[in-house]
């Protein structure tokens, strides 16, 4: 029988750093998604331990397409809130450059896990509670499954923008400090 890969999508607080590093929650515990599933704390622990033991890694894909890796997850860990991921988009990959532009513009706002449910039970409310998951990948996706959270990412300012902002801050500091408070050797 073929292994069936399931996906769970979560709009998350994914931040885009200047060096194309991204970070955020790929999954939040205890939230029922639109598919009627809820991931429980500890669900990823065994899968992550197995990956560490064999030197494997969770893949970063574009829209769950195994033919389109777009980066590398350097950190994948459970904490009290959910599954936290940190990684980097690969600038030599065209789709990764597109993903960066879409994230920066706010057009792409989701993370989604690709997994196989190893242990799950249906609760009285009909929610399928996932208690053990074999995690295969975390994808950047357009349409998230959990509508409660939203991706918030901004592109880093360009070097020219940073220089302009630094000049504005310096001018504001000088204005507030006044001539009497300027340090020796500083001229306006």
C-alpha positions as a printed Julia matrix, in Angstrom:
188×3 Matrix{Float64}:
   0.0    0.0    0.0
   1.51   3.4   -0.97
   2.31   5.9    1.78
  -0.14   8.78   1.69
   1.27  12.22   2.47
  -1.09  14.6    4.25
  -0.72  18.34   4.54
  -1.68  20.94   7.15
  -1.42  24.58   6.25
  -0.98  27.41   8.7
  -0.62  31.11   8.1
   2.14  31.92  10.52
   4.24  34.72  11.83
   6.94  34.15   9.25
   9.62  36.81   9.2
  11.85  37.49   6.21
  15.34  38.64   7.2
  17.79  40.57   4.98
  19.84  37.47   4.14
  16.73  35.59   2.93
  16.37  33.82   6.28
  12.82  33.03   7.32
  11.35  31.92  10.62
   7.93  31.18  12.01
   5.48  28.58  13.25
   4.65  25.88  10.73
   2.05  24.39  13.08
   0.3   25.58  16.23
  -0.87  23.12  18.86
  -4.49  22.71  19.79
  -6.03  24.71  16.95
  -8.66  22.94  14.88
  -8.0   23.63  11.22
 -10.46  23.76   8.34
  -9.95  20.03   7.76
 -11.1   19.22  11.31
  -7.65  18.26  12.64
  -5.71  19.47  15.65
  -2.01  18.78  16.25
  -1.28  17.95  19.88
   1.89  18.89  21.83
   4.61  16.27  21.39
   3.26  15.05  18.05
   6.54  15.86  16.26
   8.99  14.68  18.95
   9.7   11.16  17.69
   9.88  12.19  14.05
  12.35  14.98  14.79
  14.44  12.65  16.97
  14.58  10.05  14.15
  15.66  12.73  11.68
  18.44  13.9   14.02
  19.64  10.32  14.58
  20.07   9.63  10.89
  21.29  13.12   9.95
  18.18  13.84   7.88
  16.3   17.07   7.5
  12.81  18.36   6.93
  12.55  19.73   3.38
  11.5   23.28   2.46
   9.23  23.03  -0.57
   7.14  25.34  -2.71
   3.4   24.51  -2.42
   4.13  20.86  -1.39
   5.77  20.11  -4.74
   8.69  17.71  -4.17
  10.19  18.83  -7.48
  10.47  22.41  -6.18
  12.68  22.74  -3.11
  13.23  26.45  -2.4
  15.43  26.48   0.67
  16.76  24.74   3.74
  15.23  24.52   7.21
  18.16  24.93   9.61
  16.01  24.69  12.76
  12.86  22.61  13.18
  11.73  22.19  16.78
   8.71  21.85  19.0
   8.14  24.38  21.74
   5.16  25.06  23.98
   3.26  26.76  21.17
   3.87  24.58  18.14
   6.4   23.64  15.48
   8.96  26.44  15.07
  11.05  26.58  11.89
  14.01  28.72  10.86
  15.63  28.48   7.48
  16.84  30.26   4.4
  15.62  30.71   0.88
  18.28  29.77  -1.66
  19.05  32.79  -3.88
  20.32  30.6   -6.73
  16.88  28.95  -7.05
  14.47  30.94  -9.25
  11.35  29.84  -7.36
  13.0   30.89  -4.06
  13.57  34.38  -5.47
   9.9   34.46  -6.47
   8.9   33.27  -2.99
  10.98  36.02  -1.39
   9.27  38.68  -3.51
   5.81  37.27  -2.73
   6.51  37.1    1.01
   7.91  40.63   1.02
   4.83  41.94  -0.8
   2.46  40.1    1.53
   1.07  37.98  -1.32
   2.28  34.71   0.21
   1.17  34.19   3.77
   1.28  30.56   4.76
   3.31  27.62   5.94
   2.11  24.05   5.6
   3.39  20.75   6.91
   3.62  17.61   4.78
   3.35  14.56   7.02
   1.97  11.11   7.66
  -0.3   10.65  10.69
   1.06   7.77  12.79
  -1.28   8.17  15.77
  -4.57  10.02  15.83
  -7.9    9.78  17.61
 -11.23  11.37  16.9
 -12.58  13.47  19.78
 -16.24  13.79  20.8
 -16.49  17.03  18.84
 -15.33  15.27  15.65
 -11.82  16.75  15.74
  -9.07  14.35  14.68
  -6.34  14.85  17.29
  -2.93  14.1   15.82
  -0.65  12.77  18.57
   2.23  11.4   16.48
   3.27  12.69  13.08
   6.03  11.66  10.7
   7.1   15.07   9.4
   8.44  15.12   5.85
   8.41  18.74   4.77
   7.32  22.29   5.54
   6.13  24.24   2.5
   5.62  27.88   1.68
   1.99  28.06   0.54
  -0.6   30.51  -0.71
  -3.76  29.17   0.94
  -3.43  28.36   4.64
  -5.66  25.88   6.47
  -5.81  27.74   9.81
  -7.44  31.09   9.2
  -6.83  32.28  12.78
  -3.19  33.23  12.17
  -1.64  35.36   9.46
   1.8   35.56   7.99
   3.5   38.86   8.69
   6.68  39.36   6.75
   8.38  42.39   5.33
  11.42  42.56   3.14
  14.44  44.12   4.74
  15.12  47.7    3.74
  17.66  48.16   0.98
  21.1   49.56   1.88
  20.04  52.94   0.41
  16.88  52.91   2.54
  18.93  52.03   5.65
  21.3   54.95   4.94
  18.35  57.31   4.48
  16.78  56.12   7.75
  20.09  56.44   9.61
  20.4   60.05   8.42
  16.84  60.79   9.52
  17.44  59.28  12.96
  20.7   61.17  13.32
  19.01  64.46  12.35
  16.21  63.79  14.84
  18.73  62.97  17.59
  20.6   66.2   16.93
  17.38  68.21  16.94
  16.28  66.7   20.26
  19.72  66.97  21.87
  20.2   70.6   20.96
  23.57  72.32  20.59
  24.42  72.19  24.31
  24.1   68.4   24.49
  26.16  67.52  21.44
  29.36  65.68  22.3
  32.76  67.23  21.67
  33.9   67.09  18.09
  30.4   66.71  16.73
  29.3   69.42  14.35
  25.95  70.03  12.8
